[in-house]
PDB file of C-alpha atoms in Angstrom:
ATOM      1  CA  UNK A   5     -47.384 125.162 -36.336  1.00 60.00           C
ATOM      2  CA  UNK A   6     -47.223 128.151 -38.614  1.00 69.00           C
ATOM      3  CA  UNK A   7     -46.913 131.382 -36.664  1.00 61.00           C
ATOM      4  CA  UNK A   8     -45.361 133.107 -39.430  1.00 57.00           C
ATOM      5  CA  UNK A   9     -47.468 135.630 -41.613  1.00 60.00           C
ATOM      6  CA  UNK A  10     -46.973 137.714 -44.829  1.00 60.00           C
ATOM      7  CA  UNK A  11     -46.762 141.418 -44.501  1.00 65.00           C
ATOM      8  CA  UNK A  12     -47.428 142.898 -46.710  1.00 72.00           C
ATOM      9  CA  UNK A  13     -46.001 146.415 -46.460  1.00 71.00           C
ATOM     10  CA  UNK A  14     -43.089 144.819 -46.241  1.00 62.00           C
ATOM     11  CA  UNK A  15     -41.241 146.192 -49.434  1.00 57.00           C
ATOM     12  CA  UNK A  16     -39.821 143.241 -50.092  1.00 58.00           C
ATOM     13  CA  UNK A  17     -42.779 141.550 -50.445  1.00 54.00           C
ATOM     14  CA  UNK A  18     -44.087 138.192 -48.901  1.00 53.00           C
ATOM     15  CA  UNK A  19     -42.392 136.152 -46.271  1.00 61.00           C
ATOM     16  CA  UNK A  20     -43.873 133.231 -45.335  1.00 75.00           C
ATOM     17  CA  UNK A  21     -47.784 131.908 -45.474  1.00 83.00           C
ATOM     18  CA  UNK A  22     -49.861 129.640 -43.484  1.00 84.00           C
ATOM     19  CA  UNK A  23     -53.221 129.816 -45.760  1.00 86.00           C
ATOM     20  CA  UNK A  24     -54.121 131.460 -48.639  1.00 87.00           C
ATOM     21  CA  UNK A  25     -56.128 134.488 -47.319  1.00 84.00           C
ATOM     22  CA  UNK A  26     -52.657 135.583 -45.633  1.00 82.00           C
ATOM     23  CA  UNK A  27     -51.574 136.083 -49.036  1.00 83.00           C
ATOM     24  CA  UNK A  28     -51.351 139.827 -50.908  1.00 79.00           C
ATOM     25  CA  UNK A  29     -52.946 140.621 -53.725  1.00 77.00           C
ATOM     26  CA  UNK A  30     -56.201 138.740 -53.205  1.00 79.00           C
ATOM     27  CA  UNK A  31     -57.849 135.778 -54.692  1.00 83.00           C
ATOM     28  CA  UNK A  32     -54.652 135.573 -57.226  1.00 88.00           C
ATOM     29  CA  UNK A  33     -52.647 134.289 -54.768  1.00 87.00           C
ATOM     30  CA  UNK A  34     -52.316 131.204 -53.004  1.00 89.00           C
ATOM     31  CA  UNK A  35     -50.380 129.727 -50.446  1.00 87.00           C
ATOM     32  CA  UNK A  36     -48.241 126.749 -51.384  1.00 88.00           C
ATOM     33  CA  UNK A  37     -47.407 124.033 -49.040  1.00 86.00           C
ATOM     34  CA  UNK A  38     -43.815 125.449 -48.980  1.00 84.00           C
ATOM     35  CA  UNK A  39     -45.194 128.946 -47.154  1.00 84.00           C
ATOM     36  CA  UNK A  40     -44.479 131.179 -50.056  1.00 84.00           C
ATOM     37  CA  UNK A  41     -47.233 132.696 -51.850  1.00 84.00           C
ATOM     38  CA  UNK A  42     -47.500 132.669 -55.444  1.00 86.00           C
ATOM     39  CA  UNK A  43     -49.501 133.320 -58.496  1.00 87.00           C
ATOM     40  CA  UNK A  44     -52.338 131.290 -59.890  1.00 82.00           C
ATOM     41  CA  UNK A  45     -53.829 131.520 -63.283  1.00 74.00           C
TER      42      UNK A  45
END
């Protein structure tokens, strides 16, 4: 179970991810199956 979310006023930056609407920043971002959000193109 993933409890942990990304907050993100956190100044340094994401911490962990269950889906990709917990990611900042919006459609750019997803969540990978690690927890860590990152950058799509």
């Amino acid at each position: 179970d993933c409890e942990q979310h990304t907050d993100c006023s956190a100044a340094s930056g994401p911490v962990y991810c269950c889906q990709d609407s917990d990611c900042c920043g919006g459609v750019d971002y997803i969540c990978t199956n690690y927890g860590q959000c990152v950058r799509h193109f």
